[in-house]
């Protein structure tokens, strides 16, 4: 007979003893009929509380709100209001990127390897599906969008109108997996992601519609002040390429995962001076300062405050491999006070 407040489930027998599941503590038990003794088969067992941390970490700011993909909720898209500290789920589907341009939010959803690109009108709250293909690294230039279309055979450099019409392939090559995309002047800059060897920087001339593979090794890149800053994973250096095609070393660094530019300063997550963290480099005085310990993923800035997730994300053929030691929290770092604050789970 069950004790008060208790109950049994899934009673079975091996012909000698009874086995059952007790609802009070959610443990399996054995009852020895001959000795009339009960024993807890799960005594000392502690269920794992570890959550799955996986997916893309994309962060953007718009109108005093931080938009981010959740590493703990299947990459659902959330927004966090800086003033009210309220958090809302916007898109329950898995999201691999988010961008803002004009009065629209652009984002990509995915189910396994099936992707789609959407445009959300911030005024009317209407959502339009503009493509059933996967697009990453959107770059906006007036009414034109430049992007990388991700396909198994080799990524394509494309352009289209802001509403998804006028799709045009600019460059494609079987087996060439392009990553990162930036525009400076009349040129588009991207990196190749080969199966073997070091990644290379490619430059597409919009005037001549030609693609050139450069001599520069480039893992990732970002545009700042009309120049292209990139990480040379072979030389283990962050370098800068000017408009005349001249490259020079900026500083030595290792395992640089991401590069960002805000307010004329370069931010990167990686290893510098034998320590991993988020760093800021000031071109004016050539100084490099560590902001926080450990790898970060995604970065946005608003009012002198940086927003990021503590995670180490690498990519294998366009898909993320994610690690996080603190459970994927979203943080804020005040650049004036040097204070880091845990905000919410991502």
CSV table of C-alpha atoms in Angstrom, one decimal, residues 1-8 21-26:
chain,number,residue,atom,x,y,z
A,1,UNK,CA,0.0,0.0,0.0
A,2,UNK,CA,1.3,3.4,-0.9
A,3,UNK,CA,2.2,5.8,1.9
A,4,UNK,CA,0.2,9.0,2.1
A,5,UNK,CA,1.1,11.4,-0.7
A,6,UNK,CA,3.0,8.7,-2.5
A,7,UNK,CA,2.2,6.5,-5.5
A,8,UNK,CA,3.6,3.8,-7.7
A,21,UNK,CA,8.7,3.8,-10.0
A,22,UNK,CA,7.8,5.9,-7.0
A,23,UNK,CA,6.1,9.2,-7.8
A,24,UNK,CA,7.2,11.0,-4.6
A,25,UNK,CA,10.9,11.1,-5.4
A,26,UNK,CA,10.9,9.9,-9.0
